[in-house]
Amino acid sequence: MFKIARASLAASFSAGFPEADDSISDICTQLTVSEGWVGDLSNGVIKLGERATLLHGLKNPECGLLSMMRCYDANDRAHILELFEQAATSSSHFCYSTTIALPNGHRQPVFCIGESDGLEETSAGSMLGIFVFPRFKLAAASPLRALS
């Protein structure tokens, strides 16, 4: 899944959603690990949280897009790169899902939801988002299958 939607400058992730009650938050915590990230479009640096840094196989939480994507499924990298390029040229909401190849041969599914903003202003703009990691891994030979 690779999606991008042009953002209305009046609507962002910070507004418009009702607050989740504690039972929904508990279920999300039981089933997933999530962590925010930010990107500075003036220098191309993405700053990941501690867990995302570890799961992406990086030593430093500050990295470039290509370094971050190195562990992603090779078939998805071009799509994700194109998605980030589009989001870097026009304020947008975007999302993608892929798997991370882990050193032990397993694969970790990852979902990313983000937004870019400030591109229509005099600044270079920024991105922010969240990674969601389901609390399971896939064996190397186990593909994700879509239900139909």
Coordinates of N, CA and C in Angstrom, one line a residue:
M1 N 0.8 -1.2 0.0 CA 0.0 0.0 0.0 C 0.9 1.2 0.0
F2 N 0.7 2.1 -0.9 CA 1.4 3.4 -1.0 C 0.4 4.4 -1.4
K3 N 0.1 5.3 -0.5 CA -1.0 6.3 -0.8 C -0.5 7.7 -0.4
I4 N -0.9 8.7 -1.2 CA -0.6 10.1 -0.9 C -1.9 10.9 -1.2
A5 N -2.2 11.9 -0.4 CA -3.3 12.8 -0.6 C -2.9 14.2 -0.4
R6 N -3.3 15.1 -1.2 CA -2.9 16.5 -1.0 C -3.6 17.0 0.3
A7 N -2.8 17.7 1.1 CA -3.3 18.2 2.4 C -4.0 19.5 2.2
S8 N -5.0 19.7 3.0 CA -5.6 21.0 3.2 C -4.8 21.6 4.3
L9 N -4.3 22.8 4.1 CA -3.5 23.5 5.1 C -4.3 23.7 6.4
A10 N -5.6 23.6 6.3 CA -6.5 23.8 7.5 C -6.6 22.5 8.3
A11 N -6.3 21.4 7.7 CA -6.6 20.1 8.4 C -5.3 19.3 8.5
S12 N -5.0 18.9 9.7 CA -3.8 18.1 9.9 C -4.2 17.0 10.9
F13 N -3.2 16.2 11.2 CA -3.4 15.1 12.1 C -3.7 15.6 13.5
S14 N -3.4 16.8 13.9 CA -3.5 17.2 15.2 C -5.0 17.6 15.6
A15 N -5.9 17.7 14.6 CA -7.2 18.1 14.8 C -8.2 17.2 14.1
G16 N -9.4 17.1 14.6 CA -10.5 16.4 13.8 C -10.8 15.0 14.2
F17 N -10.0 14.4 15.1 CA -10.3 13.0 15.5 C -10.8 13.0 16.9
P18 N -11.8 12.2 17.2 CA -12.3 12.2 18.6 C -11.2 11.4 19.4
E19 N -11.1 11.7 20.7 CA -10.2 11.0 21.6 C -10.6 9.6 21.8
A20 N -9.6 8.7 21.8 CA -9.9 7.3 22.0 C -10.0 7.0 23.5
D21 N -10.9 6.1 23.8 CA -11.0 5.8 25.2 C -9.9 4.8 25.6
D22 N -9.7 4.6 26.9 CA -8.6 3.8 27.4 C -8.6 2.4 26.9
S23 N -9.7 1.8 26.6 CA -9.8 0.4 26.2 C -9.2 0.3 24.7
I24 N -9.4 1.2 23.9 CA -8.9 1.2 22.5 C -7.3 1.4 22.6
S25 N -6.9 2.3 23.5 CA -5.5 2.5 23.6 C -4.8 1.3 24.2
D26 N -5.4 0.6 25.1 CA -4.9 -0.7 25.6 C -4.7 -1.7 24.5
I27 N -5.7 -1.8 23.7 CA -5.7 -2.8 22.6 C -4.5 -2.5 21.6
C28 N -4.4 -1.2 21.3 CA -3.4 -0.8 20.4 C -2.0 -1.1 21.0
T29 N -1.8 -0.8 22.2 CA -0.5 -1.1 22.9 C -0.3 -2.6 23.0
Q30 N -1.3 -3.4 23.1 CA -1.1 -4.8 23.2 C -0.7 -5.4 21.8
L31 N -1.2 -4.8 20.8 CA -1.0 -5.4 19.4 C 0.1 -4.7 18.6
T32 N 0.5 -3.5 19.0 CA 1.4 -2.8 18.2 C 2.4 -2.0 19.1
V33 N 3.5 -1.6 18.5 CA 4.4 -0.6 19.1 C 4.4 0.6 18.1
S34 N 4.2 1.8 18.5 CA 4.2 2.9 17.6 C 5.2 4.0 18.1
E35 N 5.7 4.7 17.2 CA 6.7 5.8 17.5 C 6.7 6.8 16.5
G36 N 6.8 8.1 16.9 CA 6.8 9.2 16.0 C 8.1 9.4 15.4
W37 N 8.1 10.2 14.3 CA 9.3 10.6 13.6 C 9.1 12.0 13.0
V38 N 10.2 12.7 12.7 CA 10.1 14.0 12.1 C 11.2 14.1 11.0
G39 N 10.9 14.9 10.0 CA 11.8 15.2 8.9 C 12.0 16.7 8.7
D40 N 13.2 17.1 8.4 CA 13.5 18.5 8.1 C 13.8 18.5 6.6
L41 N 12.9 19.2 5.8 CA 13.1 19.2 4.4 C 14.2 20.2 3.9
S42 N 14.7 21.0 4.8 CA 15.8 21.9 4.5 C 17.1 21.2 4.4
N43 N 17.3 20.1 5.1 CA 18.5 19.4 5.0 C 18.3 17.9 4.8
G44 N 17.1 17.4 4.7 CA 16.8 16.0 4.3 C 17.0 15.0 5.5
V45 N 17.2 15.5 6.7 CA 17.4 14.7 7.8 C 16.1 14.2 8.4
I46 N 16.0 12.9 8.7 CA 14.8 12.3 9.3 C 15.3 11.9 10.7
K47 N 14.5 12.2 11.7 CA 14.9 11.8 13.1 C 13.9 10.8 13.6
L48 N 14.4 9.6 13.9 CA 13.6 8.5 14.3 C 13.6 8.4 15.8
G49 N 12.7 7.7 16.4 CA 12.7 7.4 17.8 C 13.6 6.2 18.1
E50 N 13.8 5.9 19.3 CA 14.7 4.8 19.7 C 14.3 3.4 19.2
R51 N 13.1 3.1 19.3 CA 12.6 1.8 18.7 C 12.7 1.7 17.2
A52 N 12.3 2.8 16.5 CA 12.3 2.8 15.1 C 13.8 2.7 14.6
T53 N 14.7 3.4 15.3 CA 16.1 3.4 15.0 C 16.6 1.9 15.0
L54 N 16.3 1.2 16.1 CA 16.7 -0.1 16.3 C 16.1 -1.1 15.2
L55 N 14.8 -1.0 15.0 CA 14.1 -1.8 14.1 C 14.6 -1.6 12.6
H56 N 15.0 -0.4 12.3 CA 15.5 0.0 11.0 C 17.0 -0.4 10.8
G57 N 17.6 -0.9 11.9 CA 19.0 -1.4 11.8 C 20.0 -0.2 11.8
L58 N 19.6 0.9 12.3 CA 20.4 2.1 12.3 C 21.1 2.3 13.6
K59 N 22.3 2.9 13.6 CA 23.0 3.2 14.8 C 22.7 4.6 15.4
N60 N 22.2 5.5 14.5 CA 22.0 6.9 14.9 C 20.5 7.2 14.5
P61 N 19.8 7.9 15.4 CA 18.4 8.2 15.1 C 18.2 9.2 14.0
E62 N 19.3 10.0 13.7 CA 19.2 10.9 12.6 C 19.8 10.3 11.3
C63 N 19.0 10.3 10.2 CA 19.5 9.6 9.0 C 18.8 10.3 7.8
G64 N 19.2 9.8 6.7 CA 18.6 10.2 5.4 C 17.6 9.2 5.0
L65 N 16.8 9.5 4.1 CA 15.7 8.6 3.6 C 16.3 7.3 3.1
L66 N 17.3 7.4 2.2 CA 17.8 6.2 1.6 C 18.4 5.2 2.7
S67 N 19.1 5.8 3.7 CA 19.6 5.0 4.8 C 18.5 4.3 5.6
M68 N 17.4 5.0 5.8 CA 16.3 4.5 6.5 C 15.6 3.3 5.7
M69 N 15.5 3.5 4.4 CA 14.8 2.5 3.6 C 15.7 1.3 3.2
R70 N 16.9 1.3 3.5 CA 17.8 0.2 3.1 C 17.3 -1.1 3.6
C71 N 16.7 -1.2 4.7 CA 16.2 -2.5 5.3 C 14.8 -2.9 4.8
Y72 N 14.2 -2.0 4.0 CA 12.8 -2.3 3.5 C 12.9 -3.3 2.3
D73 N 11.7 -4.0 2.2 CA 11.6 -4.9 1.1 C 12.0 -4.2 -0.2
A74 N 12.9 -4.9 -1.0 CA 13.5 -4.3 -2.2 C 12.4 -3.9 -3.2
N75 N 11.3 -4.7 -3.3 CA 10.2 -4.4 -4.2 C 9.5 -3.1 -3.9
D76 N 9.6 -2.6 -2.6 CA 8.8 -1.5 -2.2 C 9.6 -0.2 -2.2
R77 N 10.9 -0.2 -2.2 CA 11.7 0.9 -2.1 C 11.4 2.0 -3.1
A78 N 11.3 1.7 -4.4 CA 11.0 2.7 -5.4 C 9.7 3.4 -5.2
H79 N 8.7 2.7 -4.8 CA 7.4 3.3 -4.5 C 7.4 4.2 -3.3
I80 N 8.2 3.8 -2.2 CA 8.3 4.6 -1.0 C 9.1 5.9 -1.3
L81 N 10.1 5.8 -2.1 CA 10.9 6.9 -2.5 C 10.1 7.9 -3.3
E82 N 9.3 7.4 -4.2 CA 8.4 8.3 -5.0 C 7.4 9.0 -4.1
L83 N 6.9 8.3 -3.2 CA 5.9 8.8 -2.2 C 6.5 10.0 -1.4
F84 N 7.7 9.8 -0.9 CA 8.4 10.8 -0.2 C 8.7 12.0 -1.1
E85 N 9.1 11.8 -2.3 CA 9.4 12.8 -3.3 C 8.2 13.7 -3.5
Q86 N 7.1 13.0 -3.7 CA 5.8 13.8 -3.9 C 5.4 14.6 -2.7
A87 N 5.6 14.0 -1.5 CA 5.2 14.7 -0.3 C 6.2 15.9 0.0
A88 N 7.4 15.8 -0.5 CA 8.4 16.8 -0.3 C 8.2 18.0 -1.2
T89 N 7.3 17.9 -2.2 CA 7.1 19.0 -3.2 C 5.7 19.7 -3.0
S90 N 4.8 19.0 -2.2 CA 3.5 19.6 -2.0 C 3.0 19.1 -0.6
S91 N 2.5 20.0 0.2 CA 1.9 19.6 1.5 C 0.9 18.4 1.3
S92 N 1.2 17.3 2.0 CA 0.4 16.1 1.7 C 0.3 15.2 3.0
H93 N -0.7 14.4 2.9 CA -0.8 13.2 3.9 C -0.4 12.0 3.1
F94 N 0.3 11.1 3.7 CA 0.7 9.9 3.0 C 0.8 8.7 3.9
C95 N 0.8 7.5 3.4 CA 1.0 6.3 4.2 C 1.6 5.2 3.3
Y96 N 2.3 4.3 3.9 CA 2.8 3.1 3.2 C 3.0 2.0 4.2
S97 N 3.1 0.8 3.7 CA 3.4 -0.4 4.5 C 4.4 -1.2 3.7
T98 N 5.3 -1.9 4.5 CA 6.3 -2.7 3.9 C 6.8 -3.7 5.0
T99 N 7.8 -4.4 4.7 CA 8.5 -5.2 5.8 C 9.9 -4.8 5.9
I100 N 10.4 -5.0 7.1 CA 11.9 -4.7 7.4 C 12.5 -6.0 7.5
A101 N 13.6 -6.2 6.7 CA 14.4 -7.5 6.8 C 15.3 -7.4 8.0
L102 N 15.1 -8.3 9.0 CA 15.9 -8.3 10.2 C 17.1 -9.2 10.0
P103 N 18.2 -9.0 10.8 CA 19.4 -9.8 10.7 C 19.2 -11.3 10.9
N104 N 18.2 -11.7 11.7 CA 18.0 -13.1 11.9 C 17.2 -13.8 10.8
G105 N 16.9 -13.1 9.7 CA 16.1 -13.7 8.6 C 14.6 -13.4 8.6
H106 N 14.1 -13.0 9.8 CA 12.7 -12.7 9.9 C 12.4 -11.3 9.3
R107 N 11.1 -11.1 9.1 CA 10.7 -9.8 8.6 C 9.7 -9.1 9.5
Q108 N 9.9 -7.8 9.8 CA 9.0 -7.1 10.6 C 8.1 -6.2 9.8
P109 N 6.8 -6.4 9.8 CA 5.9 -5.5 9.1 C 6.0 -4.1 9.7
V110 N 5.8 -3.1 8.9 CA 5.8 -1.7 9.4 C 4.8 -0.9 8.6
F111 N 4.1 -0.1 9.2 CA 3.1 0.9 8.6 C 3.6 2.3 9.0
C112 N 3.6 3.1 8.0 CA 4.0 4.5 8.2 C 2.9 5.4 7.8
I113 N 2.5 6.4 8.6 CA 1.5 7.4 8.3 C 2.2 8.8 8.6
G114 N 2.1 9.7 7.6 CA 2.8 10.9 7.8 C 2.1 12.1 7.1
E115 N 2.7 13.3 7.3 CA 2.2 14.4 6.6 C 3.4 15.4 6.4
S116 N 3.4 16.1 5.3 CA 4.4 17.2 5.0 C 3.6 18.5 5.1
D117 N 4.4 19.5 5.5 CA 3.7 20.8 5.7 C 4.7 21.9 5.5
G118 N 4.2 23.1 5.2 CA 5.1 24.3 5.2 C 5.8 24.5 3.8
L119 N 5.4 23.7 2.8 CA 6.1 23.8 1.5 C 5.6 25.0 0.7
E120 N 4.4 25.5 1.0 CA 3.9 26.7 0.3 C 4.4 28.0 0.9
E121 N 5.1 27.9 2.0 CA 5.7 29.1 2.7 C 7.1 29.3 2.3
T122 N 7.8 30.3 2.9 CA 9.2 30.6 2.5 C 10.1 29.5 3.1
S123 N 9.7 28.8 4.1 CA 10.6 27.7 4.7 C 10.6 26.5 3.8
A124 N 11.6 25.6 4.0 CA 11.7 24.4 3.2 C 10.7 23.4 3.5
G125 N 10.1 23.5 4.7 CA 9.0 22.6 5.1 C 9.5 21.5 6.0
S126 N 8.6 20.7 6.5 CA 8.9 19.6 7.4 C 7.9 18.5 7.2
M127 N 8.3 17.3 7.7 CA 7.4 16.2 7.7 C 7.3 15.6 9.2
L128 N 6.2 15.0 9.5 CA 6.1 14.3 10.7 C 5.2 13.1 10.5
G129 N 5.4 12.1 11.3 CA 4.6 10.9 11.1 C 4.8 9.9 12.3
I130 N 4.2 8.8 12.0 CA 4.3 7.7 13.0 C 4.5 6.4 12.3
F131 N 5.4 5.6 12.9 CA 5.6 4.2 12.5 C 4.7 3.3 13.4
V132 N 4.1 2.3 12.9 CA 3.3 1.3 13.7 C 3.9 0.0 13.3
F133 N 4.4 -0.7 14.3 CA 5.0 -2.0 14.2 C 4.1 -3.0 14.9
P134 N 3.5 -3.9 14.1 CA 2.7 -5.0 14.8 C 3.6 -5.8 15.7
R135 N 3.1 -6.4 16.7 CA 3.9 -7.2 17.7 C 4.0 -8.6 17.2
F136 N 4.4 -8.8 15.9 CA 4.7 -10.1 15.4 C 5.7 -9.9 14.3
K137 N 6.4 -11.0 14.0 CA 7.4 -11.0 12.9 C 7.0 -12.1 11.9
L138 N 7.4 -12.0 10.7 CA 7.1 -13.0 9.7 C 8.4 -13.8 9.5
A139 N 8.3 -15.1 9.3 CA 9.4 -15.9 8.9 C 9.9 -15.5 7.5
A140 N 11.1 -15.7 7.1 CA 11.6 -15.2 5.8 C 10.8 -15.7 4.6
A141 N 10.2 -16.9 4.7 CA 9.5 -17.4 3.5 C 8.0 -17.1 3.6
S142 N 7.5 -16.4 4.6 CA 6.1 -16.2 4.8 C 5.7 -14.8 4.2
P143 N 5.0 -14.8 3.1 CA 4.5 -13.6 2.5 C 3.3 -13.1 3.2
L144 N 3.1 -11.7 3.2 CA 1.8 -11.2 3.7 C 0.9 -11.3 2.5
R145 N -0.4 -11.7 2.8 CA -1.4 -11.9 1.8 C -2.5 -11.0 2.1
A146 N -3.1 -10.5 1.0 CA -4.3 -9.7 1.1 C -5.5 -10.6 1.2
L147 N -6.4 -10.2 2.1 CA -7.7 -11.0 2.2 C -8.6 -10.4 1.2
S148 N -9.3 -11.3 0.5 CA -10.3 -10.7 -0.5 C -11.7 -11.3 -0.3

